[in-house]
Amino acid sequence: MSKTVSVISKNFYSVNPDSIDEYIATGGFEGLKKAVSMKPEKIINILDRSDLQGRGGAAFSVAKKWTHALRVPAPVKGVMCNADEGEPGTFKDRALLEHNPFGVIEGMIIGAYVGGGSQMNRARIYIREEYSYLHDRMRNAIRQAEERGFLGKNILGSGLNMEMNVVSGAGAYVCGESSALLESTEGKAGRPRIKPPRLNNVGLYNLPTLLNNVESYSIVPILVRDDSEYRSYGTHRSIGTKMISVSGKVNKPGVYEIPFGITIKEVVYDIAGGLNSDRLLKFVQIGGASGAIVPASQIDTPISYEGLAEIGVAVGSGAIVVADESNSMLDYFESLAHFFAHESCGKCTPCREGNRQLVRIVELMKSGNATSADFKRLSGILKHMKGSSFCGLGKTEPAPFLSAIKHFEDEIKGYFK
Amino acid sequence: MLKPLKSKVEEKYQELYETVGSVIDKWGNSRDNLIAILLNVQSKSSRNFVSKEAMLVVSEIMGISAQEVYEVATFYHAIATEPRGRFLVQLCQGTSCTVNKAVNVKDALEAEIGIKIGSTTPDGMFTFEYTPCFGACDVSPAMRLNGKVVGNLTQEKIKQIIIECREVAENE
């Protein structure tokens, strides 16, 4: 029996993503139609009932975020969709943009209805440059939505006004951070802003701004239309389903929708077809490059907010990268260190300098010249980066290093003289 | 298109002024289109980059200081400020590609193109570099060839791709 489900991914491969008619024929925009007949507070209640948490990785309550948006008074507001998805190992938003573009747009319009202003609200979908082949698909979907009156003035007679555009990133991981994403959308270098003010008060073009991830928006229309199926999945404390992307040493890498509560083992062996080598599983990394390393001994852990929290791991973006015994922790460290050093925006010292030093230490490890003093330095740098970096990039980056040191202490210490 | 009176930049780089001007006209002269404009200007360059002269022209037409244009151009990985090859080969250095041994692919590409990673061939045909994850982990090890994803790389596949690139260049 298949362990995957299809609620968010219901339209995948069955609905033509370039045709609004096909989307409507399968119940598309029913969520929006129902939403505009309801009070915004009622919609927030529905989100709250499902305990929907931000699916970009930060897992902040969507209902709380939308409540705040509703309460901030302003005639014009910003509505942003974060489609930057730069976490290595993560490609589930890519699948949603590719196969369900209208669902993303519908979720954003409901977001504007709940938290928007009375005049022309500005909506932007920020899609990474690496997905440039999907920009035109989204632009086409926006144009068709405009033609049908789902965008523009007085949407479905609700009094909501909204214009929407696609904005391209240009290859910068840090732009997945919400305020850096806004800077980039405004045509500047994507460095995070000082907070407060939070962007739900002062965001895009200084407007109060509602910002969510592609997956979060995709779930909203489904919940508003009828949340019973979605709520029938998951655990008591992690309701519903999650889009995950599995890659690395597995037979069937790809994007899957799973109910919360199935184990890492079930994902690796039953869904992704097991390992593609005759070696044993060594570890998986959960939640993207800044996610924790989980050793093979812990793969019976259920994938849910509470299940993973018990072993000190976050759901993150929903990426699962699988490594076998042929993969050394040193190679993995090298990939991570180079990635973060390349992507640090340079604004704050702990992240900028910390990353330079991480690369140096990894290079010393590779050349066999790392000493125990370097190991101490490594631990110190990670601690400082976690505690004092300016934004989430530097703050979360130490997680894979620290968890790897915890679970593979002997191997890692073996790289230091 | 806005034009300052007696523009020295226009006098000096007439052709570039026309090209960049048409890009800015297409997107609209607004600061929030700067990144799209720079990407578009880059795509029109035969060497796949945004030159200092092009940045000056963008700065003048859009009324944004040259320093700010330079800051944006150099911040983003997808915008290059140095000339690149006719074919841009970008090998992913992400975690999935690492566990699937992208290092073997790197060695094969170096042998096939004839240069070390991080450089451009003397004839300007290829630039070969590492790139951060571009979300094609399901087909790792993967690379981008002039922005297009090529996945499940093997030595044979690489050989074929590089031969095809050379054939395309010969027929141009």
Coordinates of C-alpha atoms in Angstrom, one line a residue:
Chain A
M1 CA 0.0 0.0 0.0
S2 CA 1.3 3.4 -0.9
K3 CA 2.4 5.5 2.1
T4 CA 2.1 8.8 0.1
V5 CA -1.1 10.8 0.0
S6 CA -2.4 13.4 -2.4
V7 CA -4.1 16.4 -0.9
I8 CA -1.8 19.3 -1.7
S9 CA -0.5 17.4 -4.7
K10 CA -3.9 16.3 -6.0
N11 CA -3.5 18.2 -9.3
F12 CA 0.0 16.8 -10.0
Y13 CA 0.1 15.2 -13.5
S14 CA -3.8 15.2 -13.8
V15 CA -4.5 18.9 -14.3
N16 CA -2.8 20.9 -17.1
P17 CA -0.9 23.6 -15.2
D18 CA -1.2 26.0 -18.1
S19 CA -5.0 25.9 -18.2
I20 CA -7.1 27.8 -15.7
D21 CA -10.2 26.0 -17.1
E22 CA -8.8 22.6 -16.1
Y23 CA -8.0 24.0 -12.7
I24 CA -11.5 25.4 -12.2
A25 CA -13.0 22.1 -13.5
T26 CA -11.4 20.2 -10.6
G27 CA -12.7 22.7 -8.0
G28 CA -10.1 25.4 -8.4
F29 CA -11.0 28.8 -7.0
E30 CA -13.8 27.3 -5.0
G31 CA -11.8 28.0 -1.9
L32 CA -11.5 31.7 -2.9
K33 CA -15.2 31.9 -3.8
K34 CA -16.0 30.5 -0.4
A35 CA -13.5 32.7 1.3
V36 CA -14.9 36.0 0.1
S37 CA -18.3 35.0 1.5
M38 CA -16.8 34.6 4.9
K39 CA -15.4 36.9 7.6
P40 CA -11.6 37.0 7.6
E41 CA -11.6 35.8 11.2
K42 CA -13.5 32.7 10.2
I43 CA -10.8 31.8 7.7
I44 CA -8.1 32.4 10.3
N45 CA -10.0 30.0 12.6
I46 CA -9.8 27.3 9.8
L47 CA -6.1 27.7 9.6
D48 CA -5.8 27.6 13.3
R49 CA -7.9 24.5 13.6
S50 CA -5.4 22.7 11.3
D51 CA -2.5 24.3 13.2
L52 CA -0.9 25.2 9.9
Q53 CA 2.7 26.1 10.4
G54 CA 4.9 28.0 7.9
R55 CA 6.2 25.4 5.4
G56 CA 9.4 27.3 4.3
G57 CA 11.2 25.9 7.4
A58 CA 10.6 28.4 10.2
A59 CA 7.3 26.7 11.2
F60 CA 5.6 29.8 12.5
S61 CA 1.9 29.7 13.0
V62 CA 0.2 30.9 9.8
A63 CA -3.0 31.8 11.7
K64 CA -1.0 34.1 14.0
K65 CA 0.8 35.7 11.0
W66 CA -2.5 36.3 9.2
T67 CA -4.2 37.6 12.4
H68 CA -1.4 40.2 12.6
A69 CA -1.8 41.1 9.0
L70 CA -5.5 41.6 9.5
R71 CA -5.0 43.9 12.5
V72 CA -2.5 46.2 11.0
P73 CA -4.5 49.1 9.4
A74 CA -3.3 50.3 6.0
P75 CA -5.1 51.1 2.7
V76 CA -2.5 49.2 0.7
K77 CA -0.5 46.2 1.7
G78 CA 2.1 43.8 0.3
V79 CA 1.5 40.1 -0.2
M80 CA 4.6 38.1 -0.9
C81 CA 5.2 34.5 -1.9
N82 CA 8.6 33.1 -1.0
A83 CA 9.6 30.9 -3.9
D84 CA 13.3 31.2 -3.4
E85 CA 13.8 27.7 -2.1
G86 CA 17.6 27.7 -1.9
E87 CA 18.1 25.0 0.7
P88 CA 20.3 22.3 -0.8
G89 CA 18.3 19.1 -1.1
T90 CA 15.0 20.9 -1.2
F91 CA 12.9 21.0 -4.4
K92 CA 9.3 20.6 -3.2
D93 CA 8.3 24.2 -4.0
R94 CA 9.6 23.6 -7.5
A95 CA 7.1 20.8 -7.9
L96 CA 4.2 23.0 -6.6
L97 CA 5.0 25.8 -8.9
E98 CA 5.4 23.4 -11.8
H99 CA 2.2 21.4 -11.3
N100 CA -0.1 23.6 -9.3
P101 CA 0.6 27.3 -10.1
F102 CA -3.0 28.3 -9.8
G103 CA -3.2 26.8 -6.3
V104 CA -0.3 29.1 -5.2
I105 CA -2.1 32.1 -6.7
E106 CA -5.4 31.2 -5.1
G107 CA -3.8 30.9 -1.7
M108 CA -2.2 34.4 -2.1
I109 CA -5.5 36.0 -3.1
I110 CA -7.1 34.5 0.0
G111 CA -4.2 35.9 2.0
A112 CA -4.8 39.3 0.6
Y113 CA -8.6 39.0 1.3
V114 CA -7.8 38.2 5.0
G115 CA -4.9 40.6 5.5
G116 CA -5.0 43.0 2.7
G117 CA -5.9 46.7 2.5
S118 CA -8.8 48.5 0.9
Q119 CA -7.0 49.7 -2.2
M120 CA -4.7 48.1 -4.8
N121 CA -2.7 45.5 -2.9
R122 CA 0.7 44.6 -4.3
A123 CA 1.4 40.9 -4.6
R124 CA 4.8 39.5 -5.7
I125 CA 6.0 36.0 -6.2
Y126 CA 9.7 35.9 -5.8
I127 CA 11.1 32.9 -7.7
R128 CA 14.7 32.0 -7.7
E129 CA 16.7 32.5 -10.9
E130 CA 17.5 28.8 -10.9
Y131 CA 13.8 28.1 -11.6
S132 CA 13.7 30.6 -14.5
Y133 CA 12.0 28.0 -16.6
L134 CA 9.0 28.3 -14.3
H135 CA 8.7 32.1 -14.4
D136 CA 6.7 32.1 -17.6
R137 CA 4.4 29.4 -16.3
M138 CA 3.6 31.6 -13.2
R139 CA 3.2 34.7 -15.4
N140 CA 0.8 32.8 -17.7
A141 CA -1.2 31.6 -14.7
I142 CA -1.4 35.2 -13.3
R143 CA -2.5 36.5 -16.7
Q144 CA -5.3 33.9 -16.9
A145 CA -6.4 34.7 -13.4
E146 CA -6.6 38.4 -14.3
E147 CA -8.7 37.6 -17.4
R148 CA -11.2 35.7 -15.2
G149 CA -11.4 38.5 -12.6
F150 CA -9.6 36.6 -9.8
L151 CA -7.0 39.4 -9.9
G152 CA -7.5 43.1 -10.5
K153 CA -10.2 45.4 -9.1
N154 CA -13.1 44.3 -6.9
I155 CA -12.2 40.6 -7.1
L156 CA -15.5 38.5 -7.1
G157 CA -17.3 41.5 -5.9
S158 CA -15.6 41.4 -2.5
G159 CA -14.1 44.9 -2.8
L160 CA -10.6 43.4 -2.8
N161 CA -8.1 44.9 -5.3
M162 CA -4.8 43.2 -6.1
E163 CA -2.1 43.2 -8.7
M164 CA 0.4 40.4 -9.0
N165 CA 3.8 40.0 -10.5
V166 CA 6.6 37.5 -10.8
V167 CA 10.0 38.7 -9.6
S168 CA 13.2 36.9 -10.4
G169 CA 15.9 36.2 -7.9
A170 CA 19.5 36.2 -9.2
G171 CA 21.2 33.4 -7.3
A172 CA 21.5 34.2 -3.6
Y173 CA 20.5 31.8 -0.9
V174 CA 20.2 34.5 1.7
C175 CA 17.3 36.0 -0.3
G176 CA 15.1 33.2 1.2
E177 CA 15.3 35.1 4.4
S178 CA 12.2 37.2 4.5
S179 CA 13.6 40.7 4.8
A180 CA 16.5 40.0 2.3
L181 CA 13.8 38.7 -0.1
L182 CA 12.1 42.1 0.1
E183 CA 15.3 44.0 -0.4
S184 CA 15.9 41.9 -3.5
T185 CA 12.3 42.4 -4.7
E186 CA 12.9 46.1 -4.5
G187 CA 16.0 45.8 -6.8
K188 CA 18.7 46.0 -4.1
A189 CA 21.4 43.6 -2.9
G190 CA 19.6 41.0 -0.8
R191 CA 20.9 41.7 2.7
P192 CA 18.6 41.1 5.7
R193 CA 17.0 44.2 7.3
I194 CA 17.3 45.1 10.9
K195 CA 14.2 43.9 12.8
P196 CA 12.1 45.4 14.3
P197 CA 10.2 46.7 12.5
R198 CA 8.9 43.3 11.5
L199 CA 7.9 43.1 7.9
N200 CA 4.2 42.5 8.8
N201 CA 4.3 46.2 9.9
V202 CA 6.9 47.6 7.5
G203 CA 7.7 45.3 4.6
L204 CA 7.6 45.5 0.8
Y205 CA 7.9 49.2 -0.3
N206 CA 7.4 50.0 3.4
L207 CA 3.9 48.5 3.3
P208 CA 2.6 46.1 5.9
T209 CA 3.4 42.8 4.2
L210 CA 2.1 39.2 4.5
L211 CA 4.8 36.8 3.5
N212 CA 4.4 33.0 3.2
N213 CA 6.1 30.1 1.5
V214 CA 4.8 28.4 -1.7
E215 CA 3.6 25.3 0.2
S216 CA 1.8 27.3 2.9
Y217 CA -0.2 29.3 0.3
S218 CA -0.9 26.1 -1.6
I219 CA -2.6 24.5 1.4
V220 CA -4.9 27.5 2.2
P221 CA -7.5 27.1 -0.6
I222 CA -7.8 23.3 0.2
L223 CA -8.4 24.1 3.9
V224 CA -10.9 26.9 3.1
R225 CA -12.9 24.7 0.7
D226 CA -13.1 21.7 3.0
D227 CA -10.5 20.9 5.5
S228 CA -11.8 17.5 6.6
E229 CA -9.6 15.3 4.3
Y230 CA -6.5 17.3 5.1
R231 CA -7.3 17.1 8.8
S232 CA -7.8 13.3 8.6
Y233 CA -4.1 12.9 8.1
G234 CA -1.2 13.4 10.5
T235 CA -0.8 13.1 14.2
H236 CA -2.6 14.7 17.1
R237 CA 0.0 17.5 17.3
S238 CA 1.1 17.6 13.6
I239 CA -2.1 17.8 11.6
G240 CA -2.2 17.1 7.9
T241 CA 0.4 16.4 5.3
K242 CA 3.8 17.7 4.2
M243 CA 5.5 17.9 0.9
I244 CA 9.0 16.4 1.1
S245 CA 11.8 16.1 -1.3
V246 CA 14.0 13.0 -1.0
S247 CA 17.4 12.8 -2.8
G248 CA 20.9 11.4 -2.4
K249 CA 21.6 7.6 -2.4
V250 CA 18.0 6.4 -2.9
N251 CA 16.5 4.5 -5.8
K252 CA 13.5 6.8 -6.3
P253 CA 14.5 10.4 -5.5
G254 CA 11.6 12.9 -5.9
V255 CA 8.9 15.0 -4.4
Y256 CA 6.3 13.2 -2.3
E257 CA 3.4 14.2 -0.1
I258 CA 3.4 12.3 3.2
P259 CA 1.0 12.3 6.1
F260 CA 2.8 13.6 9.3
G261 CA 3.8 10.7 11.5
I262 CA 5.4 8.2 9.2
T263 CA 9.0 7.4 10.0
I264 CA 12.1 8.5 8.3
K265 CA 12.7 4.8 7.6
E266 CA 9.4 4.4 5.8
V267 CA 10.2 7.4 3.6
V268 CA 13.7 6.1 2.7
Y269 CA 12.7 2.4 2.1
D270 CA 9.0 2.3 1.3
I271 CA 8.6 5.6 -0.6
A272 CA 12.0 6.3 -2.0
G273 CA 12.7 2.7 -2.9
G274 CA 15.6 2.1 -0.5
L275 CA 19.3 2.7 -1.1
N276 CA 20.7 2.6 -4.6
S277 CA 23.9 1.0 -3.4
D278 CA 24.8 -2.2 -1.6
R279 CA 26.1 -0.2 1.3
L280 CA 24.3 0.5 4.6
L281 CA 22.5 3.8 5.3
K282 CA 24.9 6.1 7.2
F283 CA 22.8 9.2 7.9
V284 CA 20.1 11.4 6.6
Q285 CA 20.0 15.2 6.7
I286 CA 16.5 16.6 7.4
G287 CA 15.3 20.0 6.5
G288 CA 17.9 21.3 4.1
A289 CA 21.6 22.3 4.4
S290 CA 20.9 24.0 7.7
G291 CA 19.0 21.0 9.0
A292 CA 20.4 18.4 11.5
I293 CA 22.2 15.2 10.6
V294 CA 20.3 12.1 11.8
P295 CA 22.3 8.9 12.1
A296 CA 21.0 5.5 10.9
S297 CA 20.2 4.5 14.5
Q298 CA 17.5 7.1 14.7
I299 CA 15.6 6.5 11.5
D300 CA 12.6 5.0 13.3
T301 CA 11.8 8.6 14.4
P302 CA 8.4 9.8 13.0
I303 CA 8.4 12.8 10.7
S304 CA 6.3 15.2 12.7
Y305 CA 7.0 18.4 14.6
E306 CA 6.9 16.7 17.9
G307 CA 8.5 13.4 16.8
L308 CA 11.6 15.1 15.3
A309 CA 11.8 17.6 18.2
E310 CA 12.3 14.7 20.6
I311 CA 15.7 14.0 18.9
G312 CA 16.4 17.7 18.6
V313 CA 15.6 18.0 14.9
A314 CA 13.3 20.4 13.0
V315 CA 11.0 19.5 10.1
G316 CA 12.6 22.5 8.2
S317 CA 11.9 22.7 4.5
G318 CA 11.0 19.1 4.2
A319 CA 14.2 17.9 2.5
I320 CA 15.7 14.5 3.2
V321 CA 19.1 13.8 1.8
V322 CA 20.3 10.2 2.2
A323 CA 23.9 9.2 2.6
D324 CA 25.4 5.7 2.7
E325 CA 28.6 4.3 4.3
S326 CA 30.6 5.3 1.2
N327 CA 30.0 9.0 2.1
S328 CA 32.5 10.5 4.5
M329 CA 31.5 13.2 6.9
L330 CA 34.4 15.2 5.7
D331 CA 33.1 15.4 2.2
Y332 CA 29.7 16.4 3.6
F333 CA 31.3 19.1 5.8
E334 CA 33.2 20.4 2.7
S335 CA 30.0 20.8 0.7
L336 CA 28.2 22.6 3.6
A337 CA 31.1 24.9 4.5
H338 CA 31.7 26.0 0.9
F339 CA 28.0 26.5 0.4
F340 CA 27.5 28.7 3.4
A341 CA 30.7 30.6 2.8
H342 CA 29.6 31.4 -0.7
E343 CA 26.1 32.4 0.4
S344 CA 26.8 34.5 3.5
C345 CA 25.8 38.0 2.6
G346 CA 28.7 39.5 4.5
K347 CA 26.6 41.9 6.6
C348 CA 27.5 40.5 10.0
T349 CA 30.9 39.4 11.3
P350 CA 30.0 36.1 13.0
C351 CA 28.6 34.7 9.8
R352 CA 31.0 36.3 7.3
E353 CA 34.2 35.5 9.3
G354 CA 32.9 32.3 10.8
N355 CA 32.3 30.9 7.4
R356 CA 35.7 31.8 6.2
Q357 CA 37.2 30.0 9.2
L358 CA 35.0 27.0 8.7
V359 CA 36.3 26.6 5.1
R360 CA 39.9 26.9 6.4
I361 CA 39.4 24.3 9.0
V362 CA 37.7 21.9 6.6
E363 CA 40.6 22.4 4.2
L364 CA 43.0 21.6 7.0
M365 CA 41.0 18.5 7.8
K366 CA 41.3 17.5 4.1
S367 CA 45.0 18.0 4.0
G368 CA 45.5 16.1 7.2
N369 CA 47.0 19.1 9.0
A370 CA 44.1 19.8 11.4
T371 CA 45.0 19.7 15.1
S372 CA 43.0 19.4 18.3
A373 CA 43.3 23.2 18.6
D374 CA 41.5 23.5 15.3
F375 CA 38.8 21.2 16.7
K376 CA 38.3 23.5 19.6
R377 CA 38.2 26.5 17.3
L378 CA 35.6 24.8 15.1
S379 CA 33.4 24.2 18.2
G380 CA 33.8 27.8 19.3
I381 CA 33.1 29.3 15.9
L382 CA 29.9 27.2 15.6
K383 CA 28.8 28.3 19.0
H384 CA 29.4 32.0 18.2
M385 CA 27.7 31.8 14.8
K386 CA 24.6 30.2 16.4
G387 CA 24.3 32.7 19.1
S388 CA 25.3 36.0 17.5
S389 CA 24.6 35.9 13.8
F390 CA 22.3 38.6 12.4
C391 CA 19.9 36.4 10.5
G392 CA 18.7 32.8 10.2
L393 CA 21.5 31.9 7.8
G394 CA 24.3 32.1 10.3
K395 CA 22.1 31.1 13.3
T396 CA 20.8 27.8 11.8
E397 CA 23.9 26.9 9.8
P398 CA 25.8 25.3 12.8
A399 CA 23.0 22.7 13.2
P400 CA 24.4 20.1 10.8
F401 CA 27.9 20.5 12.0
L402 CA 27.0 20.3 15.6
S403 CA 24.7 17.2 15.1
A404 CA 27.4 15.5 13.0
I405 CA 30.0 16.1 15.7
K406 CA 27.6 14.6 18.3
H407 CA 26.7 11.5 16.3
F408 CA 30.0 10.9 14.4
E409 CA 32.4 12.1 17.0
D410 CA 35.0 9.4 16.4
E411 CA 35.0 9.9 12.7
I412 CA 35.3 13.6 12.9
K413 CA 37.9 13.6 15.7
G414 CA 39.9 11.2 13.5
Y415 CA 40.4 14.1 11.0
F416 CA 42.2 16.1 13.7
K417 CA 45.7 15.2 14.9
Chain B
M1 CA 13.7 56.2 -22.4
L2 CA 15.1 59.0 -20.3
K3 CA 18.2 60.6 -21.7
P4 CA 20.4 63.2 -19.9
L5 CA 21.3 66.1 -22.1
K6 CA 24.7 65.8 -23.8
S7 CA 25.4 62.4 -22.3
K8 CA 29.1 61.5 -22.6
V9 CA 28.3 57.9 -21.8
E10 CA 26.0 57.7 -24.8
E11 CA 28.6 59.4 -27.0
K12 CA 31.2 56.9 -26.0
Y13 CA 29.2 53.7 -26.0
Q14 CA 26.6 54.3 -28.6
E15 CA 25.7 50.7 -29.5
L16 CA 25.6 49.6 -25.9
Y17 CA 23.4 52.5 -25.1
E18 CA 20.9 51.3 -27.7
T19 CA 20.9 47.7 -26.4
V20 CA 20.7 48.6 -22.8
G21 CA 18.1 51.3 -23.5
S22 CA 15.8 48.8 -25.2
V23 CA 16.1 46.3 -22.3
I24 CA 15.2 49.1 -19.8
D25 CA 12.3 50.1 -22.1
K26 CA 11.0 46.5 -22.0
W27 CA 11.1 46.2 -18.3
G28 CA 10.3 49.7 -17.3
N29 CA 12.6 52.2 -15.7
S30 CA 12.0 51.4 -12.1
R31 CA 14.4 50.5 -9.4
D32 CA 12.6 47.2 -8.6
N33 CA 13.4 46.0 -12.2
L34 CA 17.1 46.5 -11.8
I35 CA 17.9 42.8 -11.2
A36 CA 15.8 41.7 -14.1
I37 CA 17.4 44.4 -16.3
L38 CA 20.9 43.3 -15.4
L39 CA 20.1 39.7 -16.1
N40 CA 18.6 40.6 -19.4
V41 CA 21.6 42.8 -20.3
Q42 CA 23.8 39.9 -19.5
S43 CA 21.9 37.5 -21.7
K44 CA 22.5 39.9 -24.6
S45 CA 26.3 39.9 -24.1
S46 CA 28.2 37.4 -26.3
R47 CA 30.5 36.7 -23.3
N48 CA 27.7 36.1 -20.8
F49 CA 28.5 39.0 -18.4
V50 CA 27.6 42.6 -17.5
S51 CA 30.6 44.8 -18.4
K52 CA 31.6 47.9 -16.4
E53 CA 30.5 50.0 -19.4
A54 CA 27.1 48.4 -19.4
M55 CA 26.7 49.1 -15.7
L56 CA 27.6 52.8 -16.3
V57 CA 24.9 52.9 -19.0
V58 CA 22.3 51.3 -16.8
S59 CA 23.3 53.7 -14.0
E60 CA 22.8 56.7 -16.3
I61 CA 19.6 55.7 -17.9
M62 CA 17.9 54.6 -14.7
G63 CA 19.3 57.4 -12.6
I64 CA 20.7 55.0 -10.0
S65 CA 24.3 55.7 -8.9
A66 CA 27.0 53.5 -10.5
Q67 CA 28.0 52.3 -7.1
E68 CA 24.6 50.9 -6.4
V69 CA 24.3 49.2 -9.8
Y70 CA 27.8 47.7 -9.2
E71 CA 26.7 46.6 -5.7
V72 CA 23.7 44.7 -7.0
A73 CA 25.6 43.2 -10.0
T74 CA 28.3 41.9 -7.8
F75 CA 26.0 40.6 -5.0
Y76 CA 24.2 38.0 -7.0
H77 CA 25.8 34.8 -8.3
A78 CA 23.7 34.7 -11.5
I79 CA 25.2 38.1 -12.6
A80 CA 28.8 38.0 -13.7
T81 CA 31.0 41.0 -14.0
E82 CA 33.9 39.3 -15.8
P83 CA 33.6 37.7 -19.3
R84 CA 32.6 34.1 -19.4
G85 CA 32.7 31.4 -22.0
R86 CA 30.3 30.8 -24.8
F87 CA 29.2 27.7 -22.8
L88 CA 28.8 28.1 -19.1
V89 CA 29.1 24.7 -17.3
Q90 CA 28.1 25.0 -13.7
L91 CA 28.5 21.8 -11.6
C92 CA 26.4 21.6 -8.5
Q93 CA 28.3 21.4 -5.2
G94 CA 25.2 20.7 -3.1
T95 CA 24.8 18.0 -0.5
S96 CA 22.8 15.6 -2.7
C97 CA 25.3 15.9 -5.6
T98 CA 28.1 15.4 -3.0
V99 CA 26.7 12.1 -1.8
N100 CA 26.2 11.0 -5.4
K101 CA 29.9 11.7 -6.0
A102 CA 29.9 14.9 -8.1
V103 CA 33.6 14.8 -7.6
N104 CA 33.9 12.1 -10.3
V105 CA 31.9 14.3 -12.6
K106 CA 34.2 17.2 -11.9
D107 CA 37.2 15.1 -12.9
A108 CA 35.5 13.9 -16.1
L109 CA 34.5 17.4 -17.1
E110 CA 38.0 18.8 -16.4
A111 CA 39.4 16.1 -18.7
E112 CA 36.9 16.7 -21.4
I113 CA 37.0 20.5 -21.4
G114 CA 40.7 20.6 -20.8
I115 CA 40.7 23.1 -17.9
K116 CA 40.5 23.1 -14.1
I117 CA 37.3 24.0 -12.5
G118 CA 37.0 27.8 -11.8
S119 CA 38.5 28.9 -15.2
T120 CA 37.7 29.7 -18.8
T121 CA 39.2 28.1 -21.8
P122 CA 41.7 30.4 -23.7
D123 CA 39.5 30.3 -26.8
G124 CA 36.5 31.6 -24.7
M125 CA 34.5 28.5 -25.5
F126 CA 33.9 27.1 -22.0
T127 CA 33.7 28.4 -18.5
F128 CA 33.6 25.7 -15.9
E129 CA 32.7 26.5 -12.3
Y130 CA 31.0 25.2 -9.2
T131 CA 27.6 26.5 -8.4
P132 CA 25.4 26.2 -5.3
C133 CA 22.4 23.9 -5.3
F134 CA 19.8 24.7 -8.0
G135 CA 17.1 22.4 -6.8
A136 CA 17.6 19.5 -9.2
C137 CA 18.7 17.1 -6.4
D138 CA 16.3 14.4 -7.8
V139 CA 18.7 14.0 -10.8
S140 CA 22.0 14.5 -9.0
P141 CA 24.8 14.7 -9.8
A142 CA 23.6 17.6 -11.9
M143 CA 25.0 20.6 -13.7
R144 CA 23.6 23.6 -15.6
L145 CA 24.7 24.2 -19.1
N146 CA 23.9 27.9 -20.0
G147 CA 21.2 27.8 -17.4
K148 CA 19.6 24.5 -18.5
V149 CA 19.6 21.6 -16.0
V150 CA 21.4 18.4 -17.1
G151 CA 21.1 15.6 -14.6
N152 CA 22.1 12.0 -13.9
L153 CA 25.5 12.8 -15.2
T154 CA 27.8 10.0 -16.2
Q155 CA 31.2 10.1 -17.9
E156 CA 29.7 9.0 -21.2
K157 CA 27.0 11.6 -21.0
I158 CA 29.5 14.4 -20.3
K159 CA 31.6 13.3 -23.3
Q160 CA 28.5 13.5 -25.5
I161 CA 27.4 16.9 -24.1
I162 CA 30.8 18.6 -24.6
I163 CA 31.1 17.1 -28.2
E164 CA 27.6 18.6 -28.9
C165 CA 28.7 22.0 -27.6
R166 CA 31.7 22.0 -29.8
E167 CA 29.5 21.1 -32.8
V168 CA 27.1 23.9 -32.1
A169 CA 29.9 26.4 -31.9
E170 CA 31.4 25.1 -35.2
N171 CA 28.1 25.5 -37.0
E172 CA 27.6 29.1 -35.8

